């Protein structure tokens, strides 16, 4: 990442100061992220840059599993997003930054530091336009592509190697309390503008089409499309939608076979 930043600084001297402060002068990825998030999420009336930097850094350095998830998220952004030019480029992506800030907020939530976890949620929402309750559970290798308008509720669970596009809602029905939000398996692709409501289960390797409204379980390796969503025949291919980002795999000789 530092070699990428050096090349960018040489090619674009106007970015030299920024790249030096965010990457080249930092001893580790944890320090890079803490500096980025502290500066992006600070507020003169809520949380200062120094307070946030110290908070993020202490949590990143103390939690090896969190650092591993961050690396997996970084790799996911670089591998799956064709617009991403380098790992250093990922550090400016609001989807990646929002995901890492949520991981810290979730850690604080689980350690009963709930007021500051909720304060972080508020700042993440205000700055990145991504609203994730700090209790929501994330796996690793997650890509928020574009990220604008993503809303994820309190009891939602997101598995490993999932890709979620902009304006996706994982919400409740408004009628339930307690465990009331979607549970998303591994390798799932959720298209732009999709809405999944209630405690439904999205199976491993499933695809949710853009602007679909999902109100019932989606079996593994199947596709949900429409409003309300129809469930199409499960795909037998080896493709993992959450990793391949193939939104058109449902268009095949089997796509007219509605199973639910």
PDB file of C-alpha atoms in Angstrom:
ATOM      1  CA  UNK A   1       0.000   0.000   0.000  1.00  0.00           C
ATOM      2  CA  UNK A   2       2.836   2.405   0.792  1.00  0.00           C
ATOM      3  CA  UNK A   3       4.482   1.745  -2.566  1.00  0.00           C
ATOM      4  CA  UNK A   4       1.167   2.549  -4.261  1.00  0.00           C
ATOM      5  CA  UNK A   5       0.886   5.774  -2.262  1.00  0.00           C
ATOM      6  CA  UNK A   6       4.447   6.786  -3.179  1.00  0.00           C
ATOM      7  CA  UNK A   7       3.711   6.242  -6.867  1.00  0.00           C
ATOM      8  CA  UNK A   8       0.518   8.281  -6.606  1.00  0.00           C
ATOM      9  CA  UNK A   9       2.315  11.095  -4.775  1.00  0.00           C
ATOM     10  CA  UNK A  10       4.986  11.236  -7.474  1.00  0.00           C
ATOM     11  CA  UNK A  11       2.383  11.231 -10.239  1.00  0.00           C
ATOM     12  CA  UNK A  12       0.114  13.777  -8.515  1.00  0.00           C
ATOM     13  CA  UNK A  13       2.137  16.137  -6.266  1.00  0.00           C
ATOM     14  CA  UNK A  14      -1.089  17.840  -5.155  1.00  0.00           C
ATOM     15  CA  UNK A  15      -1.951  14.629  -3.285  1.00  0.00           C
ATOM     16  CA  UNK A  16       1.466  14.353  -1.635  1.00  0.00           C
ATOM     17  CA  UNK A  17       0.526  15.895   1.709  1.00  0.00           C
ATOM     18  CA  UNK A  18      -2.681  13.858   1.942  1.00  0.00           C
ATOM     19  CA  UNK A  19      -0.957  10.580   1.093  1.00  0.00           C
ATOM     20  CA  UNK A  20       1.882  11.287   3.499  1.00  0.00           C
ATOM     21  CA  UNK A  21      -0.427  11.963   6.438  1.00  0.00           C
ATOM     22  CA  UNK A  22      -2.877   9.129   5.750  1.00  0.00           C
ATOM     23  CA  UNK A  23      -0.573   6.328   4.583  1.00  0.00           C
ATOM     24  CA  UNK A  24       3.146   7.032   4.204  1.00  0.00           C
ATOM     25  CA  UNK A  25       3.695   8.311   7.755  1.00  0.00           C
ATOM     26  CA  UNK A  26       1.570   5.587   9.383  1.00  0.00           C
ATOM     27  CA  UNK A  27       3.258   2.452  10.781  1.00  0.00           C
ATOM     28  CA  UNK A  28       0.362   0.039  10.132  1.00  0.00           C
ATOM     29  CA  UNK A  29      -3.049  -0.374   8.524  1.00  0.00           C
ATOM     30  CA  UNK A  30      -4.619   0.092  11.960  1.00  0.00           C
ATOM     31  CA  UNK A  31      -2.941   3.493  12.247  1.00  0.00           C
ATOM     32  CA  UNK A  32      -3.987   4.431   8.678  1.00  0.00           C
ATOM     33  CA  UNK A  33      -7.619   3.613   9.361  1.00  0.00           C
ATOM     34  CA  UNK A  34      -7.657   5.280  12.762  1.00  0.00           C
ATOM     35  CA  UNK A  35      -6.264   8.468  11.243  1.00  0.00           C
ATOM     36  CA  UNK A  36      -8.734   8.391   8.342  1.00  0.00           C
ATOM     37  CA  UNK A  37     -11.768   7.627  10.486  1.00  0.00           C
ATOM     38  CA  UNK A  38     -10.790  10.077  13.212  1.00  0.00           C
ATOM     39  CA  UNK A  39     -10.566  12.903  10.707  1.00  0.00           C
ATOM     40  CA  UNK A  40     -13.659  11.937   8.722  1.00  0.00           C
ATOM     41  CA  UNK A  41     -15.979  11.320  11.683  1.00  0.00           C
ATOM     42  CA  UNK A  42     -14.861  14.046  14.069  1.00  0.00           C
ATOM     43  CA  UNK A  43     -17.279  16.710  15.247  1.00  0.00           C
ATOM     44  CA  UNK A  44     -16.641  19.935  17.126  1.00  0.00           C
ATOM     45  CA  UNK A  45     -19.619  19.256  19.387  1.00  0.00           C
ATOM     46  CA  UNK A  46     -19.596  15.457  19.668  1.00  0.00           C
ATOM     47  CA  UNK A  47     -16.248  13.680  19.209  1.00  0.00           C
ATOM     48  CA  UNK A  48     -12.854  15.273  18.553  1.00  0.00           C
ATOM     49  CA  UNK A  49     -10.303  13.965  16.062  1.00  0.00           C
ATOM     50  CA  UNK A  50      -7.871  12.976  18.812  1.00  0.00           C
ATOM     51  CA  UNK A  51     -10.539  11.213  20.863  1.00  0.00           C
ATOM     52  CA  UNK A  52     -11.688   9.208  17.861  1.00  0.00           C
ATOM     53  CA  UNK A  53      -8.157   8.390  16.708  1.00  0.00           C
ATOM     54  CA  UNK A  54      -7.251   7.026  20.138  1.00  0.00           C
ATOM     55  CA  UNK A  55     -10.527   5.094  20.351  1.00  0.00           C
ATOM     56  CA  UNK A  56     -10.218   3.471  16.931  1.00  0.00           C
ATOM     57  CA  UNK A  57      -6.540   2.667  17.344  1.00  0.00           C
ATOM     58  CA  UNK A  58      -6.963   1.045  20.757  1.00  0.00           C
ATOM     59  CA  UNK A  59      -9.710  -1.242  19.436  1.00  0.00           C
ATOM     60  CA  UNK A  60      -7.940  -2.159  16.190  1.00  0.00           C
ATOM     61  CA  UNK A  61      -4.696  -2.990  18.000  1.00  0.00           C
ATOM     62  CA  UNK A  62      -6.432  -5.041  20.694  1.00  0.00           C
ATOM     63  CA  UNK A  63      -8.554  -7.222  18.399  1.00  0.00           C
ATOM     64  CA  UNK A  64      -6.786  -9.507  15.914  1.00  0.00           C
ATOM     65  CA  UNK A  65     -10.091 -10.838  14.536  1.00  0.00           C
ATOM     66  CA  UNK A  66     -11.233  -7.308  13.750  1.00  0.00           C
ATOM     67  CA  UNK A  67      -7.956  -6.573  11.951  1.00  0.00           C
ATOM     68  CA  UNK A  68      -8.343  -9.781   9.943  1.00  0.00           C
ATOM     69  CA  UNK A  69     -11.875  -8.780   8.918  1.00  0.00           C
ATOM     70  CA  UNK A  70     -10.607  -5.357   7.859  1.00  0.00           C
ATOM     71  CA  UNK A  71      -7.954  -6.905   5.613  1.00  0.00           C
ATOM     72  CA  UNK A  72     -10.600  -9.199   4.081  1.00  0.00           C
ATOM     73  CA  UNK A  73     -12.863  -6.185   3.430  1.00  0.00           C
ATOM     74  CA  UNK A  74      -9.969  -4.295   1.842  1.00  0.00           C
ATOM     75  CA  UNK A  75      -9.179  -7.206  -0.440  1.00  0.00           C
ATOM     76  CA  UNK A  76     -12.870  -7.559  -1.340  1.00  0.00           C
ATOM     77  CA  UNK A  77     -13.028  -3.924  -2.447  1.00  0.00           C
ATOM     78  CA  UNK A  78      -9.906  -4.247  -4.570  1.00  0.00           C
ATOM     79  CA  UNK A  79     -10.860  -7.580  -6.171  1.00  0.00           C
ATOM     80  CA  UNK A  80     -14.583  -7.025  -6.787  1.00  0.00           C
ATOM     81  CA  UNK A  81     -14.776  -3.346  -7.707  1.00  0.00           C
ATOM     82  CA  UNK A  82     -13.411  -2.792 -11.232  1.00  0.00           C
ATOM     83  CA  UNK A  83     -13.217   0.954 -10.548  1.00  0.00           C
ATOM     84  CA  UNK A  84     -10.757   0.437  -7.687  1.00  0.00           C
ATOM     85  CA  UNK A  85      -7.211   1.114  -8.879  1.00  0.00           C
ATOM     86  CA  UNK A  86      -5.230   0.083  -5.793  1.00  0.00           C
ATOM     87  CA  UNK A  87      -5.410  -0.822  -2.108  1.00  0.00           C
ATOM     88  CA  UNK A  88      -4.491   2.749  -1.202  1.00  0.00           C
ATOM     89  CA  UNK A  89      -7.415   3.915  -3.332  1.00  0.00           C
ATOM     90  CA  UNK A  90      -9.763   1.798  -1.170  1.00  0.00           C
ATOM     91  CA  UNK A  91      -8.921   3.881   1.884  1.00  0.00           C
ATOM     92  CA  UNK A  92     -10.940   6.763   0.472  1.00  0.00           C
ATOM     93  CA  UNK A  93     -14.018   4.646  -0.289  1.00  0.00           C
ATOM     94  CA  UNK A  94     -16.855   5.582   2.023  1.00  0.00           C
ATOM     95  CA  UNK A  95     -18.326   2.074   1.860  1.00  0.00           C
ATOM     96  CA  UNK A  96     -15.096   0.552   3.146  1.00  0.00           C
ATOM     97  CA  UNK A  97     -14.658   3.249   5.793  1.00  0.00           C
ATOM     98  CA  UNK A  98     -18.277   2.966   6.958  1.00  0.00           C
ATOM     99  CA  UNK A  99     -17.881  -0.798   7.331  1.00  0.00           C
ATOM    100  CA  UNK A 100     -14.722  -0.433   9.440  1.00  0.00           C
ATOM    101  CA  UNK A 101     -16.281   2.270  11.599  1.00  0.00           C
ATOM    102  CA  UNK A 102     -19.263  -0.023  12.158  1.00  0.00           C
ATOM    103  CA  UNK A 103     -16.962  -2.855  13.221  1.00  0.00           C
ATOM    104  CA  UNK A 104     -15.567  -0.599  15.940  1.00  0.00           C
ATOM    105  CA  UNK A 105     -19.051   0.581  16.942  1.00  0.00           C
ATOM    106  CA  UNK A 106     -20.182  -3.057  17.162  1.00  0.00           C
ATOM    107  CA  UNK A 107     -17.198  -3.913  19.357  1.00  0.00           C
ATOM    108  CA  UNK A 108     -18.119  -1.046  21.676  1.00  0.00           C
ATOM    109  CA  UNK A 109     -21.762  -2.189  21.698  1.00  0.00           C
ATOM    110  CA  UNK A 110     -20.816  -5.732  22.715  1.00  0.00           C
ATOM    111  CA  UNK A 111     -18.641  -4.339  25.503  1.00  0.00           C
ATOM    112  CA  UNK A 112     -21.614  -2.350  26.865  1.00  0.00           C
ATOM    113  CA  UNK A 113     -20.163   0.999  25.746  1.00  0.00           C
ATOM    114  CA  UNK A 114     -23.493   1.744  24.120  1.00  0.00           C
ATOM    115  CA  UNK A 115     -23.711   5.548  24.310  1.00  0.00           C
ATOM    116  CA  UNK A 116     -20.482   6.006  22.359  1.00  0.00           C
ATOM    117  CA  UNK A 117     -21.432   3.179  19.965  1.00  0.00           C
ATOM    118  CA  UNK A 118     -24.656   5.023  19.183  1.00  0.00           C
ATOM    119  CA  UNK A 119     -22.751   8.304  18.845  1.00  0.00           C
ATOM    120  CA  UNK A 120     -20.525   6.627  16.254  1.00  0.00           C
ATOM    121  CA  UNK A 121     -23.592   5.302  14.437  1.00  0.00           C
ATOM    122  CA  UNK A 122     -24.914   8.844  14.215  1.00  0.00           C
ATOM    123  CA  UNK A 123     -21.644  10.196  12.809  1.00  0.00           C
ATOM    124  CA  UNK A 124     -21.327   7.317  10.303  1.00  0.00           C
ATOM    125  CA  UNK A 125     -24.852   8.068   9.100  1.00  0.00           C
ATOM    126  CA  UNK A 126     -24.231  11.811   8.856  1.00  0.00           C
ATOM    127  CA  UNK A 127     -20.840  11.590   7.133  1.00  0.00           C
ATOM    128  CA  UNK A 128     -21.149   8.506   4.913  1.00  0.00           C
ATOM    129  CA  UNK A 129     -24.948   8.307   4.469  1.00  0.00           C
ATOM    130  CA  UNK A 130     -24.821   4.716   5.718  1.00  0.00           C
ATOM    131  CA  UNK A 131     -27.045   3.898   8.701  1.00  0.00           C
ATOM    132  CA  UNK A 132     -26.104   0.675  10.504  1.00  0.00           C
ATOM    133  CA  UNK A 133     -27.236  -0.123  14.025  1.00  0.00           C
ATOM    134  CA  UNK A 134     -24.144  -0.962  16.104  1.00  0.00           C
ATOM    135  CA  UNK A 135     -25.680  -4.276  17.214  1.00  0.00           C
ATOM    136  CA  UNK A 136     -25.792  -5.617  13.629  1.00  0.00           C
ATOM    137  CA  UNK A 137     -23.376  -8.533  13.128  1.00  0.00           C
ATOM    138  CA  UNK A 138     -20.977  -8.654  10.182  1.00  0.00           C
ATOM    139  CA  UNK A 139     -18.810 -11.436   8.803  1.00  0.00           C
ATOM    140  CA  UNK A 140     -15.672 -10.631   6.827  1.00  0.00           C
ATOM    141  CA  UNK A 141     -14.896  -9.920   3.203  1.00  0.00           C
ATOM    142  CA  UNK A 142     -17.829  -7.508   2.911  1.00  0.00           C
ATOM    143  CA  UNK A 143     -18.124  -4.997   0.085  1.00  0.00           C
ATOM    144  CA  UNK A 144     -20.408  -1.974   0.279  1.00  0.00           C
ATOM    145  CA  UNK A 145     -20.255  -0.827  -3.340  1.00  0.00           C
ATOM    146  CA  UNK A 146     -21.122   2.902  -3.582  1.00  0.00           C
ATOM    147  CA  UNK A 147     -22.809   2.508  -0.155  1.00  0.00           C
ATOM    148  CA  UNK A 148     -25.057   5.576  -0.341  1.00  0.00           C
ATOM    149  CA  UNK A 149     -28.374   5.021   1.411  1.00  0.00           C
ATOM    150  CA  UNK A 150     -27.611   1.619   2.956  1.00  0.00           C
ATOM    151  CA  UNK A 151     -29.736   0.933   6.065  1.00  0.00           C
ATOM    152  CA  UNK A 152     -29.160  -2.125   8.280  1.00  0.00           C
ATOM    153  CA  UNK A 153     -31.230  -2.828  11.379  1.00  0.00           C
ATOM    154  CA  UNK A 154     -30.321  -3.859  14.901  1.00  0.00           C
ATOM    155  CA  UNK A 155     -30.735  -7.654  14.695  1.00  0.00           C
ATOM    156  CA  UNK A 156     -29.510  -8.074  11.114  1.00  0.00           C
ATOM    157  CA  UNK A 157     -26.688 -10.527  10.380  1.00  0.00           C
ATOM    158  CA  UNK A 158     -24.436 -10.370   7.307  1.00  0.00           C
ATOM    159  CA  UNK A 159     -22.284 -13.391   6.466  1.00  0.00           C
ATOM    160  CA  UNK A 160     -18.858 -13.695   4.863  1.00  0.00           C
ATOM    161  CA  UNK A 161     -17.947 -12.512   1.355  1.00  0.00           C
ATOM    162  CA  UNK A 162     -21.187 -10.638   0.717  1.00  0.00           C
ATOM    163  CA  UNK A 163     -21.543  -7.696  -1.672  1.00  0.00           C
ATOM    164  CA  UNK A 164     -24.172  -5.030  -1.027  1.00  0.00           C
ATOM    165  CA  UNK A 165     -24.899  -2.146  -3.373  1.00  0.00           C
ATOM    166  CA  UNK A 166     -26.328   1.309  -2.715  1.00  0.00           C
ATOM    167  CA  UNK A 167     -29.785   2.034  -1.285  1.00  0.00           C
ATOM    168  CA  UNK A 168     -30.176  -1.454   0.184  1.00  0.00           C
ATOM    169  CA  UNK A 169     -32.381  -1.825   3.265  1.00  0.00           C
ATOM    170  CA  UNK A 170     -32.197  -4.737   5.705  1.00  0.00           C
ATOM    171  CA  UNK A 171     -35.103  -3.672   7.860  1.00  0.00           C
ATOM    172  CA  UNK A 172     -37.945  -4.782  10.086  1.00  0.00           C
ATOM    173  CA  UNK A 173     -41.610  -5.032   9.168  1.00  0.00           C
ATOM    174  CA  UNK A 174     -42.627  -2.516  11.803  1.00  0.00           C
ATOM    175  CA  UNK A 175     -44.792  -5.119  13.519  1.00  0.00           C
ATOM    176  CA  UNK A 176     -42.259  -7.055  15.569  1.00  0.00           C
ATOM    177  CA  UNK A 177     -39.871  -6.509  18.442  1.00  0.00           C
ATOM    178  CA  UNK A 178     -36.800  -8.524  19.372  1.00  0.00           C
ATOM    179  CA  UNK A 179     -35.156 -10.513  16.562  1.00  0.00           C
ATOM    180  CA  UNK A 180     -36.781  -8.827  13.571  1.00  0.00           C
ATOM    181  CA  UNK A 181     -34.207  -8.215  10.822  1.00  0.00           C
ATOM    182  CA  UNK A 182     -32.818 -10.298   7.923  1.00  0.00           C
ATOM    183  CA  UNK A 183     -30.135 -12.948   8.251  1.00  0.00           C
ATOM    184  CA  UNK A 184     -27.900 -12.983   5.176  1.00  0.00           C
ATOM    185  CA  UNK A 185     -25.741 -16.034   4.456  1.00  0.00           C
ATOM    186  CA  UNK A 186     -22.297 -16.243   2.831  1.00  0.00           C
ATOM    187  CA  UNK A 187     -21.452 -15.218  -0.725  1.00  0.00           C
ATOM    188  CA  UNK A 188     -24.677 -13.265  -1.253  1.00  0.00           C
ATOM    189  CA  UNK A 189     -25.099 -10.434  -3.772  1.00  0.00           C
ATOM    190  CA  UNK A 190     -27.741  -7.785  -2.985  1.00  0.00           C
ATOM    191  CA  UNK A 191     -28.485  -5.444  -5.883  1.00  0.00           C
ATOM    192  CA  UNK A 192     -29.031  -1.698  -5.762  1.00  0.00           C
ATOM    193  CA  UNK A 193     -32.238  -0.517  -4.137  1.00  0.00           C
ATOM    194  CA  UNK A 194     -33.227  -3.944  -2.813  1.00  0.00           C
ATOM    195  CA  UNK A 195     -35.331  -4.086   0.346  1.00  0.00           C
ATOM    196  CA  UNK A 196     -35.385  -7.139   2.624  1.00  0.00           C
ATOM    197  CA  UNK A 197     -37.834  -6.923   5.514  1.00  0.00           C
ATOM    198  CA  UNK A 198     -38.355  -9.000   8.639  1.00  0.00           C
ATOM    199  CA  UNK A 199     -36.448 -11.937  10.062  1.00  0.00           C
ATOM    200  CA  UNK A 200     -36.135 -13.713   6.716  1.00  0.00           C
ATOM    201  CA  UNK A 201     -33.160 -15.896   5.833  1.00  0.00           C
ATOM    202  CA  UNK A 202     -31.140 -15.331   2.666  1.00  0.00           C
ATOM    203  CA  UNK A 203     -29.329 -18.570   1.833  1.00  0.00           C
ATOM    204  CA  UNK A 204     -25.658 -18.921   0.933  1.00  0.00           C
ATOM    205  CA  UNK A 205     -24.836 -17.901  -2.623  1.00  0.00           C
ATOM    206  CA  UNK A 206     -28.199 -16.243  -3.258  1.00  0.00           C
ATOM    207  CA  UNK A 207     -28.745 -13.183  -5.436  1.00  0.00           C
ATOM    208  CA  UNK A 208     -31.237 -10.418  -4.670  1.00  0.00           C
ATOM    209  CA  UNK A 209     -32.095  -8.469  -7.811  1.00  0.00           C
ATOM    210  CA  UNK A 210     -31.984  -4.681  -7.925  1.00  0.00           C
ATOM    211  CA  UNK A 211     -35.064  -2.977  -6.437  1.00  0.00           C
ATOM    212  CA  UNK A 212     -36.567  -6.285  -5.301  1.00  0.00           C
ATOM    213  CA  UNK A 213     -38.717  -6.366  -2.168  1.00  0.00           C
ATOM    214  CA  UNK A 214     -38.062  -9.599  -0.274  1.00  0.00           C
ATOM    215  CA  UNK A 215     -40.560 -10.659   2.390  1.00  0.00           C
ATOM    216  CA  UNK A 216     -39.841 -14.400   2.655  1.00  0.00           C
ATOM    217  CA  UNK A 217     -36.860 -16.743   2.880  1.00  0.00           C
ATOM    218  CA  UNK A 218     -34.613 -17.117  -0.165  1.00  0.00           C
ATOM    219  CA  UNK A 219     -33.100 -20.620  -0.582  1.00  0.00           C
ATOM    220  CA  UNK A 220     -29.348 -21.052  -1.117  1.00  0.00           C
ATOM    221  CA  UNK A 221     -28.047 -20.359  -4.647  1.00  0.00           C
ATOM    222  CA  UNK A 222     -31.395 -19.029  -5.844  1.00  0.00           C
ATOM    223  CA  UNK A 223     -32.396 -15.583  -7.059  1.00  0.00           C
ATOM    224  CA  UNK A 224     -35.108 -13.249  -5.779  1.00  0.00           C
ATOM    225  CA  UNK A 225     -36.461 -10.659  -8.223  1.00  0.00           C
ATOM    226  CA  UNK A 226     -39.428  -8.315  -8.352  1.00  0.00           C
ATOM    227  CA  UNK A 227     -41.872  -6.599  -6.004  1.00  0.00           C
ATOM    228  CA  UNK A 228     -42.900  -8.658  -4.175  1.00  0.00           C
ATOM    229  CA  UNK A 229     -39.946 -10.883  -4.988  1.00  0.00           C
ATOM    230  CA  UNK A 230     -40.353 -14.185  -6.801  1.00  0.00           C
ATOM    231  CA  UNK A 231     -37.832 -16.939  -6.114  1.00  0.00           C
ATOM    232  CA  UNK A 232     -36.263 -18.422  -9.225  1.00  0.00           C
ATOM    233  CA  UNK A 233     -34.833 -21.903  -9.606  1.00  0.00           C
ATOM    234  CA  UNK A 234     -31.565 -22.455  -7.771  1.00  0.00           C
ATOM    235  CA  UNK A 235     -28.423 -22.053  -9.841  1.00  0.00           C
ATOM    236  CA  UNK A 236     -26.233 -25.149 -10.232  1.00  0.00           C
ATOM    237  CA  UNK A 237     -23.124 -23.257 -11.318  1.00  0.00           C
ATOM    238  CA  UNK A 238     -20.066 -22.850  -9.109  1.00  0.00           C
ATOM    239  CA  UNK A 239     -20.259 -19.061  -9.259  1.00  0.00           C
ATOM    240  CA  UNK A 240     -20.473 -17.251  -5.896  1.00  0.00           C
ATOM    241  CA  UNK A 241     -22.550 -14.121  -6.608  1.00  0.00           C
ATOM    242  CA  UNK A 242     -21.189 -12.145  -3.659  1.00  0.00           C
ATOM    243  CA  UNK A 243     -17.684 -12.553  -5.063  1.00  0.00           C
ATOM    244  CA  UNK A 244     -18.278 -12.519  -8.827  1.00  0.00           C
ATOM    245  CA  UNK A 245     -20.656  -9.506  -8.696  1.00  0.00           C
ATOM    246  CA  UNK A 246     -22.554 -11.068 -11.626  1.00  0.00           C
ATOM    247  CA  UNK A 247     -26.014  -9.483 -11.597  1.00  0.00           C
ATOM    248  CA  UNK A 248     -27.082 -11.273 -14.778  1.00  0.00           C
ATOM    249  CA  UNK A 249     -26.420 -14.907 -13.863  1.00  0.00           C
ATOM    250  CA  UNK A 250     -30.182 -15.375 -13.400  1.00  0.00           C
ATOM    251  CA  UNK A 251     -30.736 -14.699 -17.115  1.00  0.00           C
ATOM    252  CA  UNK A 252     -30.537 -18.233 -18.448  1.00  0.00           C
ATOM    253  CA  UNK A 253     -32.676 -21.052 -19.796  1.00  0.00           C
ATOM    254  CA  UNK A 254     -33.825 -21.639 -16.211  1.00  0.00           C
ATOM    255  CA  UNK A 255     -34.872 -18.077 -15.404  1.00  0.00           C
ATOM    256  CA  UNK A 256     -38.563 -18.724 -16.164  1.00  0.00           C
ATOM    257  CA  UNK A 257     -38.763 -21.488 -13.545  1.00  0.00           C
ATOM    258  CA  UNK A 258     -40.385 -19.843 -10.545  1.00  0.00           C
ATOM    259  CA  UNK A 259     -40.209 -22.154  -7.533  1.00  0.00           C
ATOM    260  CA  UNK A 260     -41.836 -19.971  -4.875  1.00  0.00           C
TER     261      UNK A 260
END
